[in-house]
XYZ file of C-alpha atoms in Angstrom:
373
model
C 11.528 55.684 90.313
C 9.422 55.402 87.144
C 12.169 57.437 85.308
C 14.557 55.392 86.867
C 13.078 52.199 85.832
C 12.813 53.502 82.030
C 16.415 54.718 82.223
C 17.702 51.128 83.427
C 15.102 49.836 80.607
C 16.753 51.948 78.018
C 20.120 51.809 78.835
C 19.734 47.881 78.926
C 18.233 48.053 75.840
C 21.460 49.991 74.380
C 23.941 47.495 76.262
C 22.071 44.377 74.162
C 22.079 46.443 70.880
C 26.193 46.444 71.072
C 26.071 43.111 72.319
C 24.077 41.726 69.516
C 26.315 43.770 67.204
C 29.443 42.374 68.454
C 28.042 38.880 68.241
C 26.948 39.824 64.865
C 30.752 40.378 63.580
C 32.073 37.473 65.083
C 29.285 35.034 63.199
C 30.621 37.001 59.843
C 34.164 36.277 60.960
C 33.450 32.433 61.391
C 31.224 32.655 57.928
C 34.680 34.097 56.474
C 36.342 31.396 57.738
C 33.829 28.793 56.679
C 33.576 30.405 53.249
C 37.821 29.707 53.326
C 37.515 26.304 54.233
C 34.944 25.684 51.452
C 37.016 27.313 48.765
C 39.885 25.258 49.802
C 37.685 22.356 49.269
C 36.450 23.512 45.971
C 40.341 23.638 44.920
C 41.748 20.651 46.936
C 44.058 17.935 45.209
C 45.124 14.438 46.307
C 48.196 16.808 48.078
C 45.451 18.527 50.545
C 45.129 17.817 54.031
C 41.388 18.250 54.475
C 41.132 17.104 57.694
C 40.967 20.566 59.652
C 38.899 21.861 56.225
C 36.099 19.355 57.273
C 36.330 20.333 61.233
C 35.586 23.687 60.172
C 32.886 22.741 57.778
C 31.319 20.309 59.899
C 31.829 22.574 62.704
C 29.142 25.203 61.983
C 25.967 23.604 63.483
C 24.191 26.832 64.516
C 24.327 29.370 61.438
C 21.849 28.951 58.534
C 23.906 28.498 55.298
C 22.632 28.686 51.813
C 25.275 28.111 48.720
C 24.211 29.584 45.537
C 25.992 29.407 42.163
C 26.620 32.504 39.620
C 23.348 31.562 38.301
C 21.341 31.744 41.474
C 20.893 28.047 41.966
C 21.157 26.350 45.476
C 24.327 24.070 45.501
C 24.086 23.468 49.207
C 22.642 23.981 52.596
C 23.204 24.032 56.284
C 21.260 24.222 59.593
C 17.924 25.018 57.761
C 14.609 23.001 58.781
C 12.475 21.643 56.044
C 10.291 19.261 57.839
C 6.961 18.852 56.175
C 7.719 19.817 53.374
C 7.593 18.267 49.806
C 11.111 17.960 47.503
C 9.986 20.973 45.070
C 8.694 22.903 47.898
C 11.969 22.584 50.000
C 13.760 23.830 46.800
C 11.949 26.266 46.376
C 11.764 27.275 49.949
C 15.608 27.061 50.172
C 16.185 29.420 46.851
C 13.899 31.979 48.258
C 15.902 32.141 51.606
C 19.331 32.605 49.845
C 18.275 35.350 47.505
C 16.775 36.768 50.692
C 19.920 36.514 52.665
C 21.894 38.103 49.315
C 19.618 40.744 48.557
C 20.040 41.774 52.699
C 23.982 41.784 51.891
C 24.409 38.699 54.322
C 26.849 36.478 51.959
C 30.333 35.927 51.314
C 31.502 35.277 47.454
C 33.957 32.763 46.603
C 35.592 32.804 42.927
C 36.087 29.658 41.472
C 39.382 30.344 39.743
C 39.728 26.486 38.004
C 36.151 27.008 36.627
C 35.903 26.963 32.704
C 33.404 29.599 32.963
C 34.557 33.176 32.843
C 34.040 34.932 36.494
C 32.272 31.780 37.777
C 31.751 32.382 41.670
C 29.589 30.789 44.570
C 27.757 33.060 47.229
C 28.015 31.674 50.828
C 24.616 33.336 52.067
C 23.925 33.085 56.039
C 21.328 34.171 58.316
C 21.528 35.415 62.022
C 21.729 32.140 64.403
C 19.116 31.183 66.442
C 20.601 32.337 69.552
C 21.793 35.811 68.041
C 18.056 36.392 67.350
C 16.740 35.738 70.490
C 19.130 37.951 71.857
C 18.349 40.652 69.899
C 14.700 40.268 70.435
C 15.277 39.648 74.159
C 15.699 43.662 75.049
C 12.681 44.374 73.429
C 10.537 42.080 75.606
C 12.599 43.254 78.650
C 11.157 46.477 77.694
C 7.892 45.795 77.381
C 8.175 44.038 80.577
C 9.373 46.834 82.741
C 6.671 49.380 80.941
C 4.015 46.729 82.021
C 5.747 46.937 85.579
C 5.310 50.829 85.294
C 2.117 51.633 84.464
C 1.022 48.543 86.863
C 3.156 50.351 89.869
C 1.454 53.678 89.073
C -2.121 52.452 88.724
C -1.569 50.872 92.151
C -0.017 53.940 93.577
C -3.103 56.163 92.471
C -5.247 53.496 93.546
C -4.101 53.887 97.071
C -3.845 57.288 96.832
C -7.714 57.532 96.183
C -8.536 54.723 98.624
C -6.412 56.939 101.176
C -8.235 59.974 100.309
C -11.765 58.116 100.725
C -10.784 56.970 103.946
C -10.182 60.708 105.056
C -13.331 62.052 104.001
C -15.199 58.983 105.499
C -13.568 59.351 108.543
C -14.324 63.449 108.315
C -17.998 62.810 107.776
C -18.468 60.188 110.573
C -16.795 62.470 113.143
C -18.611 65.403 111.869
C -21.941 63.452 112.404
C -20.703 62.285 115.529
C -19.797 66.124 117.033
C -22.933 67.707 115.699
C -25.052 64.863 117.735
C -24.638 66.198 121.159
C -25.615 69.973 120.398
C -28.416 69.048 118.021
C -30.084 67.034 120.823
C -29.704 69.378 123.387
C -31.179 72.242 121.014
C -34.191 69.830 120.216
C -34.675 69.768 123.872
C -34.399 73.456 124.344
C -37.080 73.865 121.428
C -39.610 71.395 123.277
C -39.091 73.840 126.365
C -39.377 76.907 124.647
C -42.792 75.686 123.068
C -44.253 74.565 126.543
C -43.390 78.319 127.797
C -44.300 80.241 124.944
C -47.038 78.569 122.794
C -47.916 81.358 120.853
C -44.407 82.656 119.623
C -43.764 82.724 115.884
C -40.320 82.431 115.865
C -39.956 78.789 117.763
C -41.427 76.698 114.771
C -38.626 78.672 112.389
C -36.150 77.480 115.240
C -37.452 74.066 115.263
C -37.334 74.096 111.490
C -33.451 75.243 111.170
C -33.027 72.482 114.225
C -34.615 69.570 112.075
C -32.259 70.725 109.175
C -28.976 70.340 111.170
C -30.364 66.881 112.354
C -30.970 66.214 108.252
C -27.473 67.556 107.695
C -25.819 65.081 110.806
C -27.783 62.316 109.378
C -26.304 62.501 106.002
C -22.891 62.939 107.203
C -23.222 59.855 109.253
C -24.632 57.785 105.979
C -21.372 59.308 103.885
C -19.577 57.192 106.072
C -21.555 53.838 105.521
C -23.304 52.278 102.928
C -27.158 53.570 102.488
C -29.631 51.260 101.549
C -31.267 52.848 98.554
C -35.369 52.994 98.455
C -37.935 53.506 95.712
C -38.567 57.589 96.233
C -39.640 60.142 93.982
C -37.576 62.207 91.999
C -40.124 64.961 91.966
C -40.415 65.187 95.570
C -36.716 65.464 95.961
C -36.436 68.328 93.480
C -39.432 69.993 95.060
C -38.376 70.377 98.544
C -34.710 71.304 97.089
C -36.328 74.371 95.503
C -38.399 75.117 98.832
C -35.407 75.085 100.436
C -33.269 77.414 98.319
C -35.895 79.687 97.686
C -36.208 80.172 101.705
C -32.341 80.963 101.548
C -31.407 83.031 98.763
C -32.286 86.269 97.493
C -35.030 87.401 95.449
C -32.497 88.379 92.567
C -32.106 84.385 92.196
C -34.683 82.990 90.001
C -35.189 79.337 90.352
C -37.180 77.280 88.038
C -37.770 73.410 87.922
C -39.079 71.517 84.789
C -40.330 68.194 85.757
C -42.913 65.896 83.922
C -46.576 65.697 84.718
C -46.159 62.065 86.101
C -44.142 60.939 89.075
C -40.906 59.669 88.330
C -40.001 56.800 90.803
C -36.254 55.827 91.220
C -34.352 53.515 93.814
C -32.245 56.138 95.793
C -31.453 57.462 99.458
C -33.716 60.696 99.023
C -31.845 62.518 102.021
C -28.542 62.251 100.523
C -29.756 62.941 97.121
C -31.209 66.014 98.116
C -27.897 67.231 99.259
C -26.283 66.690 96.026
C -28.982 68.876 94.305
C -28.525 71.311 97.353
C -24.970 71.570 97.026
C -25.191 72.017 93.115
C -27.289 74.852 93.380
C -25.431 76.396 96.180
C -22.585 76.199 93.935
C -24.528 77.720 91.056
C -25.597 80.947 93.544
C -22.255 81.253 94.307
C -21.149 81.282 90.960
C -23.922 83.999 90.202
C -22.633 86.215 92.886
C -26.360 86.032 94.209
C -27.852 87.205 90.741
C -29.114 85.041 88.201
C -31.148 81.985 86.914
C -30.603 78.239 88.095
C -32.840 75.599 85.870
C -33.506 72.308 87.228
C -34.459 69.786 84.464
C -35.996 66.518 85.313
C -36.808 63.993 82.681
C -36.438 60.383 81.280
C -34.380 59.194 78.436
C -34.775 55.728 77.637
C -33.476 53.527 80.672
C -32.121 56.450 82.490
C -33.547 59.054 84.709
C -31.762 62.209 84.061
C -31.407 65.640 86.192
C -29.800 68.549 85.077
C -28.675 71.571 86.801
C -28.062 74.785 84.930
C -27.014 78.476 86.008
C -25.984 81.683 84.365
C -22.961 82.229 86.469
C -19.134 82.785 85.391
C -18.669 79.299 84.087
C -15.618 77.288 84.686
C -12.301 77.569 82.915
C -11.744 74.217 80.751
C -8.386 73.416 82.396
C -10.584 73.255 85.697
C -13.327 70.988 84.462
C -11.609 67.752 85.077
C -10.773 68.777 88.519
C -14.162 69.939 90.080
C -14.839 66.825 91.489
C -11.321 66.006 93.182
C -11.010 66.195 97.011
C -9.778 69.493 97.918
C -9.852 71.470 94.798
C -12.067 74.750 95.017
C -11.841 78.062 93.094
C -13.850 80.150 96.177
C -11.596 81.721 98.448
C -13.147 80.312 102.020
C -13.910 76.853 99.974
C -13.107 73.052 100.953
C -13.186 71.600 97.750
C -15.615 68.709 99.326
C -18.947 69.399 98.130
C -18.835 68.188 95.015
C -16.568 65.050 95.624
C -19.257 64.101 98.372
C -21.828 64.467 95.674
C -20.127 62.313 93.090
C -19.585 59.664 95.558
C -23.307 59.757 96.466
C -24.138 59.693 92.624
C -21.608 57.015 91.357
C -20.611 54.731 94.713
C -24.063 54.524 96.130
C -26.450 55.189 93.347
C -24.345 53.529 90.300
C -24.773 56.692 88.297
C -23.287 59.393 86.445
C -22.369 62.604 87.384
C -20.360 65.212 84.906
C -20.324 68.826 83.471
C -22.618 68.902 80.648
C -21.018 72.126 79.369
C -19.677 75.570 80.928
C -18.731 78.481 79.049
C -17.302 81.531 80.564
C -19.505 84.156 81.545
C -22.319 82.111 80.258
C -23.098 79.871 82.971
C -22.377 75.970 83.674
C -24.901 72.752 83.547
C -24.400 69.726 85.735
C -25.964 66.476 84.371
C -26.628 63.483 86.528
C -27.842 59.962 84.916
C -29.365 57.311 86.988
């Protein structure tokens, strides 16, 4: 449709060009007739019938005309507005106007045969009429309007697509939270029964931790489908919880370091969702390193911003893929869904009004994600 709109606009521009060219030729013929009538008037005697000549001369009410003599002086002019100018300014303006028309080739030469001077002549310099000028500019205005329409249409289409994607992911998140709710409640009840029947079993507390983890995940999914209220919380605690969680669920070959200020960094946020963001970045880093490497978490304050960076020593991201890493459905994993980073961006940008982006990435050297709040 966009290509069709451009083709229509270009075709209209081409047709208008030829139409303007034809009208310009017609005006040229009219001015040749007008110049002949002026020549007849210049050579008229008492036997010449001037009624038709005067009708032709007076019939020109649209085409600007300046008559110059062989010395370049203005003899007469028609259809040129000089309102608001003094006599001297008017004469200079019309003289310059006539010379400009002459230099552009819009003139008709009339030889004055009866003149006492040799090679004496007049130049009938003419300009395009107002109608012709408007018609010549019209296609460009039309093309501009069509291009604005195309841009607006593309923007509306992309916005509609993005809104539709958001509805799908939000609906998926809410449905996931809903479906997880019942089995998690049942598991929590079974854990309580096991605690009563086997109070000394060391595995039951670990099972309880996993059930609580599932409950937290379900809570996060439910919050994705709504607008959670941010509360002031400690970013230090968020990163500490993530590091502890990752230590228990990664191999000893993965080294996780966390560099934080000595003081507590307080941020307005939803701690549960923000933990999810950092966890997601860390899990992606582990996958990128194939289970062996180093992850660096950095927390710092930069002016009025709180900055969190997650750097890894993995295989890096190709430059052509960097712009797509936050696109829903995009993944480089064989069994990935491509939802993690898109949800992370939604949490950071939509819920916390921050920024998340790839700060740097080099193949074979690693990737650094940066979050600014």
